[in-house]
Coordinates of C-alpha atoms and ligand atoms in Angstrom, one line a residue:
M181 CA 0.1 -0.1 -0.4
D182 CA 1.1 3.4 -1.2
K183 CA 2.0 5.2 2.2
N184 CA 3.0 8.4 0.9
K185 CA -0.7 9.5 -0.7
N186 CA -1.1 13.2 0.1
E187 CA -4.8 15.1 1.0
S188 CA -5.1 16.8 -2.8
E189 CA -4.7 13.1 -3.9
L190 CA -7.6 11.3 -2.0
E191 CA -7.2 8.8 -4.6
Y192 CA -7.4 5.1 -2.9
Y193 CA -6.7 1.9 -4.9
L194 CA -9.3 0.4 -2.8
W195 CA -12.3 1.4 -0.6
V196 CA -10.3 -0.4 2.3
D197 CA -7.5 1.9 2.2
K198 CA -10.1 4.7 2.5
V199 CA -11.9 3.3 5.8
I200 CA -8.6 2.6 7.3
D201 CA -7.5 6.3 6.9
Q202 CA -10.7 7.7 8.1
L203 CA -10.2 5.2 11.4
K204 CA -6.4 6.8 11.9
G205 CA -8.3 9.7 12.7
R206 CA -10.1 8.4 15.7
K207 CA -6.5 7.6 17.3
A208 CA -7.7 4.3 19.1
K209 CA -5.2 2.3 21.2
K210 CA -7.0 -1.3 19.7
H211 CA -9.4 -1.2 16.9
V212 CA -12.6 -3.4 17.2
V213 CA -14.2 -4.0 14.4
H214 CA -17.7 -5.9 14.6
G215 CA -20.4 -8.0 12.6
M216 CA -23.7 -8.8 14.0
W217 CA -26.0 -11.0 12.9
T218 CA -29.5 -12.8 14.1
P219 CA -29.4 -16.3 13.6
S220 CA -33.5 -16.5 12.8
G221 CA -33.0 -18.3 9.2
F222 CA -30.2 -18.9 6.7
F223 CA -27.5 -17.0 6.6
H224 CA -26.8 -16.0 2.9
I225 CA -24.0 -14.2 0.9
G226 CA -25.8 -11.0 1.1
N227 CA -25.3 -11.2 5.0
S228 CA -21.7 -12.0 4.4
R229 CA -21.1 -8.6 2.9
A230 CA -21.8 -6.1 5.7
E231 CA -21.6 -8.5 8.4
L232 CA -18.7 -10.7 7.9
L233 CA -16.5 -9.8 4.3
I234 CA -16.2 -6.2 4.9
P235 CA -15.6 -6.2 8.4
A236 CA -12.7 -8.8 7.7
F237 CA -11.3 -6.4 5.1
V238 CA -11.3 -3.6 7.7
H239 CA -9.3 -5.9 10.6
Q240 CA -7.0 -7.1 7.7
N241 CA -6.4 -4.1 6.4
L242 CA -5.8 -2.2 10.0
K243 CA -3.3 -4.8 10.9
I244 CA -1.5 -4.9 7.4
N245 CA -1.1 -0.9 8.4
G246 CA 0.4 -1.5 11.7
L247 CA -2.4 -1.1 13.8
K248 CA -4.2 -3.1 16.6
S249 CA -7.2 -4.6 16.0
E250 CA -9.6 -7.3 16.9
H251 CA -12.3 -8.5 14.8
N252 CA -15.8 -10.0 16.4
F253 CA -18.7 -11.8 14.7
I254 CA -21.9 -11.3 17.2
V255 CA -24.2 -13.7 17.2
D256 CA -27.6 -12.4 18.3
D257 CA -29.2 -15.6 19.6
F258 CA -30.9 -14.0 22.1
D259 CA -33.0 -12.5 19.6
D260 CA -37.0 -13.3 19.6
F261 CA -38.1 -16.2 17.6
D262 CA -41.1 -13.7 15.4
K263 CA -41.6 -15.7 12.1
I264 CA -40.8 -19.1 10.8
P265 CA -38.9 -18.9 7.7
Q266 CA -40.1 -21.2 4.6
G267 CA -37.9 -23.7 2.9
L268 CA -37.3 -25.9 5.7
E269 CA -38.9 -29.4 6.1
I270 CA -41.0 -28.9 9.4
K271 CA -44.5 -28.7 10.8
K272 CA -45.2 -25.0 11.4
E273 CA -47.3 -26.1 14.5
D274 CA -44.4 -27.8 16.1
F275 CA -42.4 -24.4 16.1
E276 CA -45.2 -21.9 16.7
P277 CA -45.5 -22.4 20.4
Y278 CA -42.0 -21.4 20.5
L279 CA -43.1 -17.8 18.7
G280 CA -41.7 -14.9 21.0
K281 CA -39.1 -16.7 23.1
P282 CA -35.7 -15.9 22.4
L283 CA -33.7 -17.8 19.4
V284 CA -31.7 -19.9 21.7
E285 CA -34.7 -21.6 23.6
V286 CA -36.0 -22.7 20.0
P287 CA -35.5 -26.1 19.4
S288 CA -33.8 -26.7 16.2
P289 CA -35.4 -27.6 12.9
V290 CA -32.8 -29.9 12.1
D291 CA -31.2 -33.0 14.5
D292 CA -28.2 -32.9 16.0
F293 CA -28.4 -29.1 16.9
K294 CA -28.6 -27.5 20.6
S295 CA -31.3 -24.8 19.1
W296 CA -32.7 -23.1 16.0
A297 CA -30.0 -20.3 16.4
D298 CA -27.2 -23.2 16.6
Y299 CA -28.5 -25.0 13.8
F300 CA -28.1 -21.7 11.4
A301 CA -25.5 -20.2 13.1
D302 CA -23.8 -22.9 12.3
G303 CA -24.2 -22.4 8.6
V304 CA -22.0 -19.4 8.9
V305 CA -19.2 -20.7 11.5
S306 CA -18.6 -24.3 9.9
V307 CA -17.3 -22.6 6.5
I308 CA -16.1 -19.2 7.4
E309 CA -12.5 -20.8 7.9
D310 CA -12.6 -22.1 4.3
F311 CA -13.1 -18.3 3.3
V312 CA -10.4 -17.6 5.9
I313 CA -12.4 -15.6 8.6
K314 CA -11.6 -16.1 11.9
P315 CA -13.3 -13.5 14.1
N316 CA -14.2 -14.0 17.7
I317 CA -17.7 -15.5 17.6
L318 CA -19.7 -14.1 20.0
S319 CA -23.1 -15.4 21.5
S320 CA -25.6 -12.4 22.6
Y321 CA -27.2 -15.1 25.0
D322 CA -23.8 -16.3 26.8
S323 CA -23.0 -12.6 26.9
Y324 CA -26.3 -11.4 28.7
K325 CA -26.1 -14.8 30.6
K326 CA -22.3 -13.7 32.1
G327 CA -23.4 -10.8 33.0
L328 CA -21.9 -8.1 30.6
Y329 CA -24.7 -6.1 29.7
D330 CA -25.7 -6.2 33.1
K331 CA -24.6 -2.3 33.8
T332 CA -25.8 -1.0 30.4
I333 CA -29.4 -2.3 31.3
K334 CA -29.1 -0.3 34.5
T335 CA -28.0 2.3 32.9
V336 CA -31.1 2.4 30.8
L337 CA -33.4 1.6 33.8
N338 CA -32.0 4.5 35.9
K339 CA -31.9 6.8 32.6
S340 CA -35.3 5.6 31.1
E341 CA -36.7 9.2 30.9
E342 CA -33.9 10.4 29.1
V343 CA -33.4 7.3 26.7
R344 CA -37.4 7.9 26.1
K345 CA -37.2 11.5 25.0
I346 CA -34.3 10.6 22.5
W347 CA -36.4 7.9 21.4
N348 CA -39.7 9.9 20.6
D349 CA -38.0 12.8 19.1
I350 CA -35.8 10.8 16.7
T351 CA -38.2 8.0 15.8
K352 CA -41.4 10.5 15.9
S353 CA -42.8 7.9 18.4
S354 CA -44.9 8.7 21.1
K355 CA -43.8 6.5 24.0
P356 CA -45.8 7.5 27.2
K357 CA -43.8 8.6 30.2
G358 CA -43.0 5.7 32.8
W359 CA -42.1 3.6 29.6
I360 CA -39.1 1.4 30.3
P361 CA -37.3 -0.1 27.4
V362 CA -35.8 -3.1 28.7
M363 CA -37.8 -6.7 28.0
I364 CA -37.4 -9.3 31.0
V365 CA -37.7 -13.3 30.0
C366 CA -41.1 -14.2 31.5
E367 CA -40.5 -16.9 34.6
N368 CA -43.9 -18.3 33.6
C369 CA -43.6 -19.0 29.9
G370 CA -40.3 -18.2 28.9
R371 CA -41.2 -15.2 26.2
S372 CA -39.4 -11.9 26.1
A373 CA -41.4 -10.4 23.2
T374 CA -44.6 -10.0 25.4
T375 CA -43.0 -8.7 28.7
K376 CA -43.3 -5.3 29.7
V377 CA -41.5 -3.6 32.9
V378 CA -44.1 -1.8 35.4
S379 CA -41.4 -0.3 37.6
W380 CA -37.9 -0.7 39.1
D381 CA -36.6 0.1 42.3
G382 CA -33.2 0.5 41.7
K383 CA -32.8 -3.7 42.5
E384 CA -35.2 -5.5 41.3
V385 CA -38.1 -4.6 38.2
E386 CA -41.7 -5.5 38.4
Y387 CA -42.9 -6.9 35.0
I388 CA -45.9 -8.5 33.3
C389 CA -46.5 -10.5 30.6
N390 CA -49.4 -9.1 28.7
Q391 CA -48.2 -7.7 25.5
H392 CA -49.9 -8.2 22.3
R393 CA -47.8 -9.2 19.3
D394 CA -49.1 -10.1 15.6
Y395 CA -47.7 -13.6 16.3
V396 CA -48.1 -14.3 20.4
D397 CA -50.1 -12.9 23.2
G398 CA -48.5 -12.8 27.4
C399 CA -49.1 -15.5 29.8
K400 CA -50.5 -12.7 32.0
H401 CA -48.0 -13.7 34.5
K402 CA -46.8 -10.8 36.9
G403 CA -43.2 -11.0 38.5
K404 CA -40.4 -9.3 40.2
V405 CA -36.6 -10.4 39.2
K406 CA -33.1 -8.5 39.1
P407 CA -32.5 -7.4 35.4
E408 CA -29.3 -9.2 35.2
K409 CA -27.6 -12.3 34.4
G410 CA -29.8 -13.4 30.9
H411 CA -33.0 -12.3 33.2
A412 CA -33.4 -9.1 31.1
K413 CA -32.5 -7.7 27.6
L414 CA -32.5 -4.5 25.7
P415 CA -34.6 -3.9 22.8
W416 CA -32.7 -3.9 19.6
R417 CA -32.2 0.0 19.2
L418 CA -30.5 -0.3 22.8
H419 CA -28.6 -3.6 22.8
W420 CA -26.6 -1.9 19.4
P421 CA -24.7 0.7 20.9
A422 CA -24.9 -0.8 24.3
T423 CA -22.5 -3.5 22.4
W424 CA -20.4 -0.3 21.2
H425 CA -20.2 0.6 24.6
I426 CA -19.1 -2.7 26.0
Y427 CA -16.7 -3.5 23.6
G428 CA -15.3 -0.6 22.5
T429 CA -16.1 -1.2 18.8
T430 CA -14.6 1.3 16.3
F431 CA -16.1 0.2 13.1
E432 CA -19.2 -1.7 12.2
T433 CA -21.3 -1.3 8.9
A434 CA -24.8 -2.6 8.6
G435 CA -27.2 -2.7 5.6
K436 CA -28.1 0.6 4.6
D437 CA -32.0 0.2 5.6
H438 CA -30.7 1.0 9.2
F439 CA -29.5 4.1 8.1
A440 CA -32.5 5.9 6.9
A441 CA -33.6 9.0 9.2
G442 CA -35.2 8.0 12.2
S443 CA -33.5 4.0 12.1
S444 CA -31.4 2.5 14.6
V445 CA -28.0 4.3 13.5
E446 CA -29.7 7.2 13.9
T447 CA -30.6 6.3 17.8
G448 CA -27.7 4.0 18.2
H449 CA -25.4 7.0 17.8
A450 CA -27.4 9.3 20.0
F451 CA -28.1 6.4 22.8
C452 CA -23.8 5.4 22.6
R453 CA -23.1 9.1 23.3
Q454 CA -25.8 10.5 25.7
I455 CA -26.7 7.4 27.6
F456 CA -24.0 5.2 27.3
K457 CA -21.4 8.3 27.4
S458 CA -19.4 6.2 24.7
Q459 CA -18.2 7.4 21.0
E460 CA -20.2 5.6 17.8
P461 CA -17.6 3.4 15.8
F462 CA -17.5 4.6 12.2
Q463 CA -20.1 3.2 10.3
T464 CA -20.7 3.1 6.7
P465 CA -24.0 1.9 4.7
T466 CA -23.7 -1.0 2.6
E467 CA -25.6 -1.2 -0.2
F468 CA -27.5 -4.7 -1.1
L469 CA -26.0 -7.5 -3.2
M470 CA -28.9 -8.5 -5.6
V471 CA -29.2 -12.1 -6.8
D472 CA -31.0 -12.2 -10.2
D473 CA -32.0 -8.4 -9.6
T474 CA -33.7 -9.9 -6.1
K475 CA -32.5 -8.9 -2.7
L476 CA -32.1 -11.9 -0.8
S477 CA -34.1 -13.3 2.4
G478 CA -32.9 -15.5 5.1
S479 CA -36.7 -16.3 6.1
S480 CA -37.5 -17.5 2.3
G481 CA -35.2 -20.3 2.0
N482 CA -34.2 -19.4 -1.3
V483 CA -31.0 -18.0 -0.8
I484 CA -26.8 -18.6 -1.7
S485 CA -25.3 -19.5 1.5
L486 CA -21.7 -19.8 2.1
K487 CA -21.8 -23.7 1.6
D488 CA -23.7 -23.1 -1.5
W489 CA -20.9 -21.0 -2.9
L490 CA -18.1 -23.3 -2.2
E491 CA -20.2 -25.7 -4.1
F492 CA -19.7 -23.6 -7.4
A493 CA -17.2 -21.4 -7.1
E494 CA -14.0 -21.0 -4.9
P495 CA -14.0 -18.9 -1.8
E496 CA -11.1 -16.6 -3.4
L497 CA -13.7 -15.4 -6.0
L498 CA -16.3 -14.4 -3.3
R499 CA -13.5 -12.6 -1.4
F500 CA -12.7 -10.9 -4.7
M501 CA -16.3 -9.5 -5.5
M502 CA -16.5 -8.1 -2.2
A503 CA -13.2 -6.6 -2.0
S504 CA -14.0 -5.2 -5.4
Y505 CA -17.3 -3.1 -4.7
K506 CA -17.3 -0.2 -2.3
P507 CA -19.9 -0.9 0.0
K508 CA -22.0 1.8 -1.3
T509 CA -22.1 0.3 -4.9
V510 CA -25.2 -2.1 -5.1
I511 CA -23.8 -5.5 -6.5
N512 CA -25.8 -7.2 -8.9
F513 CA -24.8 -10.9 -9.2
D514 CA -26.0 -13.0 -11.1
L515 CA -25.4 -16.6 -11.4
H516 CA -28.0 -18.1 -13.7
S517 CA -26.6 -16.7 -16.8
N518 CA -22.9 -16.7 -17.9
K519 CA -22.3 -13.7 -16.9
F520 CA -21.5 -15.4 -13.5
F521 CA -17.9 -16.5 -15.9
L522 CA -16.9 -12.6 -16.3
L523 CA -16.4 -12.4 -12.0
A524 CA -13.7 -15.5 -12.8
D525 CA -12.6 -14.5 -15.7
R526 CA -11.8 -10.3 -13.8
Y527 CA -10.1 -12.7 -10.8
E528 CA -7.8 -14.2 -13.7
E529 CA -7.3 -10.9 -15.3
A530 CA -6.3 -9.9 -12.0
E531 CA -3.5 -12.9 -11.5
R532 CA -2.4 -12.3 -14.6
I533 CA -1.1 -8.7 -13.9
F534 CA -0.2 -9.5 -10.3
F535 CA 2.2 -11.8 -11.7
E536 CA 3.5 -9.6 -14.7
K537 CA 6.4 -8.5 -14.4
K538 CA 5.9 -4.8 -15.3
D539 CA 7.8 -1.5 -13.6
K540 CA 4.8 0.8 -14.2
K541 CA 1.4 -0.4 -13.4
E542 CA -1.8 1.8 -14.7
K543 CA -4.0 2.5 -11.7
R544 CA -6.8 0.1 -12.5
E545 CA -3.9 -2.6 -12.9
K546 CA -2.8 -1.6 -9.4
Q547 CA -6.0 -1.8 -8.1
L548 CA -6.7 -5.5 -9.5
V549 CA -3.1 -6.4 -7.5
E550 CA -4.8 -5.1 -4.1
I551 CA -8.1 -6.7 -4.5
Y552 CA -6.1 -10.0 -5.7
K553 CA -4.1 -9.7 -2.4
F554 CA -6.7 -9.5 -0.3
S555 CA -9.1 -12.2 -2.6
Q556 CA -6.6 -14.9 -1.3
V557 CA -7.0 -17.8 1.4
N558 CA -3.5 -19.3 0.7
N559 CA -0.1 -17.9 0.4
I560 CA 0.1 -16.4 -3.0
A561 CA 2.1 -18.7 -5.4
D562 CA 5.6 -18.0 -6.4
K563 CA 5.2 -18.2 -9.7
M564 CA 1.7 -18.0 -11.7
P565 CA -0.9 -20.8 -11.3
V566 CA -2.0 -22.6 -14.3
Q567 CA -5.2 -20.8 -15.1
L568 CA -7.8 -22.6 -16.3
N569 CA -11.0 -20.5 -17.5
Y570 CA -14.7 -21.3 -15.9
S571 CA -15.9 -20.9 -19.4
I572 CA -13.8 -23.6 -20.8
A573 CA -13.9 -25.8 -17.6
A574 CA -17.9 -25.8 -18.2
I575 CA -17.3 -27.1 -21.8
I576 CA -14.8 -29.7 -20.9
V577 CA -17.1 -31.2 -18.7
Q578 CA -20.2 -31.4 -20.7
T579 CA -17.8 -33.0 -23.5
F580 CA -16.9 -35.8 -21.5
P581 CA -19.4 -36.2 -19.0
D582 CA -18.5 -39.5 -18.0
K583 CA -15.0 -39.0 -17.7
S584 CA -13.3 -38.0 -14.1
L585 CA -11.7 -35.4 -13.1
K586 CA -8.2 -36.2 -13.3
E587 CA -8.9 -37.8 -16.8
L588 CA -10.4 -34.1 -17.9
S589 CA -7.2 -32.7 -16.7
G590 CA -5.1 -34.6 -19.1
I591 CA -7.4 -34.3 -21.6
L592 CA -7.0 -30.5 -21.3
H593 CA -3.2 -30.6 -21.4
T594 CA -3.3 -33.2 -24.6
R595 CA -5.5 -30.7 -26.5
G596 CA -4.0 -27.9 -26.1
W597 CA -6.0 -25.6 -23.5
I598 CA -3.1 -26.2 -21.0
H599 CA 0.0 -25.4 -22.5
R600 CA 2.7 -25.3 -19.5
K601 CA 4.6 -28.8 -19.9
T602 CA 4.4 -30.0 -16.3
L603 CA 1.9 -29.3 -13.8
S604 CA 2.6 -28.9 -10.0
S605 CA 0.5 -30.7 -7.6
F606 CA -1.4 -26.7 -6.6
D607 CA -1.8 -26.3 -10.6
K608 CA -3.3 -29.9 -10.7
E609 CA -5.4 -29.7 -7.9
R610 CA -6.5 -26.3 -8.7
I611 CA -7.8 -27.4 -12.3
E612 CA -9.5 -30.5 -10.8
K613 CA -11.3 -28.1 -8.6
R614 CA -12.5 -25.6 -11.1
L615 CA -13.9 -28.8 -13.1
E616 CA -15.6 -29.9 -10.0
L617 CA -16.9 -26.4 -9.3
A618 CA -17.9 -25.9 -13.0
K619 CA -19.5 -29.4 -13.1
N620 CA -21.7 -28.4 -10.1
W621 CA -22.9 -25.3 -11.6
L622 CA -24.1 -26.3 -14.6
D623 CA -26.1 -29.1 -12.3
K624 CA -27.8 -26.5 -10.5
Y625 CA -27.3 -23.0 -11.7
A626 CA -26.7 -23.0 -15.3
P627 CA -29.2 -21.4 -17.9
E628 CA -29.7 -23.8 -21.0
D629 CA -27.9 -21.6 -23.5
V630 CA -25.0 -22.9 -21.8
K631 CA -25.7 -26.7 -21.7
F632 CA -25.3 -28.8 -24.2
T633 CA -25.0 -33.1 -24.7
V634 CA -22.7 -34.1 -27.3
Q635 CA -24.8 -36.2 -30.0
E636 CA -24.3 -40.1 -30.1
E637 CA -26.3 -40.1 -33.9
V638 CA -27.2 -37.4 -36.0
P639 CA -30.5 -35.9 -34.1
K640 CA -33.5 -37.8 -35.8
G641 CA -35.4 -35.6 -37.5
L642 CA -32.8 -33.0 -38.4
K643 CA -33.3 -31.4 -42.2
L644 CA -30.2 -30.0 -43.1
G645 CA -29.7 -28.5 -46.8
N646 CA -27.3 -29.7 -49.7
K647 CA -25.0 -26.8 -49.1
E648 CA -25.0 -27.2 -45.6
K649 CA -24.3 -31.0 -45.9
E650 CA -21.6 -30.6 -48.8
A651 CA -19.9 -28.0 -46.2
L652 CA -19.6 -30.3 -43.4
Q653 CA -18.5 -33.1 -45.8
L654 CA -15.6 -30.6 -46.8
V655 CA -14.9 -30.3 -42.8
V656 CA -14.7 -34.3 -42.8
K657 CA -12.3 -34.0 -45.8
A658 CA -10.0 -31.4 -44.3
L659 CA -10.2 -32.9 -40.8
K660 CA -8.6 -36.3 -42.5
E661 CA -6.2 -34.1 -44.6
K662 CA -4.2 -32.9 -41.3
E663 CA -3.9 -32.2 -38.1
W664 CA -5.2 -28.8 -37.5
K665 CA -4.3 -25.7 -35.1
Q666 CA -7.7 -23.5 -33.9
K667 CA -7.1 -20.4 -35.6
Q668 CA -6.0 -22.2 -39.3
L669 CA -9.0 -24.6 -38.7
F670 CA -11.5 -21.5 -37.9
E671 CA -9.9 -19.8 -41.2
E672 CA -10.7 -22.9 -42.7
F673 CA -14.1 -22.7 -42.0
Y674 CA -14.7 -19.5 -43.7
N675 CA -12.3 -20.9 -46.9
I676 CA -15.4 -24.0 -47.0
C677 CA -18.2 -21.3 -46.5
Q678 CA -17.1 -19.2 -49.5
K679 CA -16.4 -22.3 -51.5
V680 CA -19.8 -23.5 -51.1
E681 CA -21.3 -20.3 -51.0
I682 CA -22.9 -20.5 -47.9
K683 CA -23.6 -18.1 -45.0
N684 CA -21.3 -18.4 -42.4
T685 CA -24.4 -18.3 -40.2
D686 CA -26.0 -21.3 -41.7
F687 CA -23.2 -23.4 -41.9
F688 CA -22.0 -23.1 -38.0
R689 CA -26.1 -23.7 -37.1
A690 CA -25.5 -27.0 -39.2
A691 CA -22.5 -28.2 -37.2
Y692 CA -24.4 -27.5 -34.1
N693 CA -27.3 -29.3 -35.1
V694 CA -25.4 -32.5 -35.9
L695 CA -23.0 -32.2 -32.9
L696 CA -25.1 -30.7 -30.1
N697 CA -28.7 -31.1 -31.6
K698 CA -28.7 -27.4 -30.8
D699 CA -28.5 -24.1 -32.8
R700 CA -25.2 -22.6 -31.0
G701 CA -22.4 -24.1 -29.3
P702 CA -18.8 -23.3 -27.6
K703 CA -16.4 -21.8 -30.4
L704 CA -16.7 -24.6 -33.2
A705 CA -12.4 -24.9 -33.9
P706 CA -11.6 -25.7 -30.8
F707 CA -14.7 -27.6 -29.7
I708 CA -13.9 -29.9 -32.6
L709 CA -10.3 -30.5 -31.2
T710 CA -11.2 -30.9 -27.6
L711 CA -13.8 -33.4 -28.9
G712 CA -11.6 -35.3 -31.1
K713 CA -12.1 -35.4 -34.5
E714 CA -12.8 -38.8 -35.0
R715 CA -16.2 -38.2 -33.5
V716 CA -16.6 -35.5 -35.4
I717 CA -15.8 -37.0 -38.7
E718 CA -17.9 -39.9 -37.4
L719 CA -21.1 -38.2 -36.9
F720 CA -20.5 -35.7 -40.3
E721 CA -20.4 -38.6 -42.5
K722 CA -23.4 -39.7 -41.5
V723 CA -25.2 -36.6 -42.6
Ligands
LIG273 ZN1 -45.1 -15.2 30.0

């Protein structure tokens, strides 16, 4: 990173460099970077942007810049269970009795997990190391139980009138005098969503479980407890700033909806300063990550989780995507078109530039190099790794659907897709991994126009004109004559079209019709050479 940037040259290669410069202004002895998430449903790659990867890059960059930093991922498992998500194989009525209770007290929807919260948190915790993200994972429930929040709860109880004024002022609501924003876990029914604090004598709170929610009603129990050690908790608008105060958070982002006027960022900052007497963290809003033009929702079940990602792409590609885009930019990710290839292409371009020996790099090249560095999950190789383009991988696995990954890797070598003579074990692994990922992508996400099956026989009912037939026979003749290189064979196709007086488009369509039973396909010359001319000759001769 260039340490000599001056003020007038406020151009950063990466957004994360700008954040570090802004954080340097705080003069903190140690930075504390937070992500926070409620395990009520699936954690998807959209959540991973604001809550995991942006904080991870900031944490990483603080350390690169010689600053002390701690990275926490807070699992808000003490939050209420307020909705039963779709896409789960459960009986809704089995879970309805738990609505209004803390997520950590709700049974898991799947066997072998301690709770609802535990099951969904596992979807993050079990795979983040594959992305080389290693935050401290902190359960809010445990923190409240241990008494970490006790002081802040008492502060809110003691200053409830001041809290009420700030709350009403910023959110334009009209909470009545005497309103106390602390939630008690009902000793009778275990719900926290339905209780209301009635009084506070400095030691104990009186509460009544009589609140109505859309999904549940209180049990009418009246009780008195010490508001500590997990018997009480703070509502979101206070829980968030209390967490900043407790941990000394210096950086945290969040989805941009939290930043609207009157939203939890505005109240959070006010409570942090005026009630808890702390400085709020530096915060930048993070835009949404759209998949197929839709905002992902953890409660819909139709999401791409971190685990799903690892089935079709390398972890480096997710890191690359998140490091590339400024948090304030919407990411339009599209997994169902070959636009997805572009992400892989851009990553490989960055890799080539990184290894290119060139003294002066353009700004964009320098940017790509920095993004490439942030994308890595392993130590960077000594020399440029062998690249297998994603779209080529998708072609190879479809051309030879029955071959093993090892055999496919051999085919790539002998058919001219890989030029390096000997491959290191690292290269071999990387190529086989890419082939496996492409296979999974084709099975699960690929659009029809990318998919194909090489035909065993000339498709039944295929009608070709005389000129098309003649052109294909000339291809047979040419293939028999000699060994071709891609470029020459490509030129030969145009010679054949001229000779037969047929439009190029008609010729290519005829060839794909015979080979793939489709009007379009991968680039014909390299495809024929990869498939092997014998199979092509055999099919074309039967036309
Ligand atoms: Zn109750």
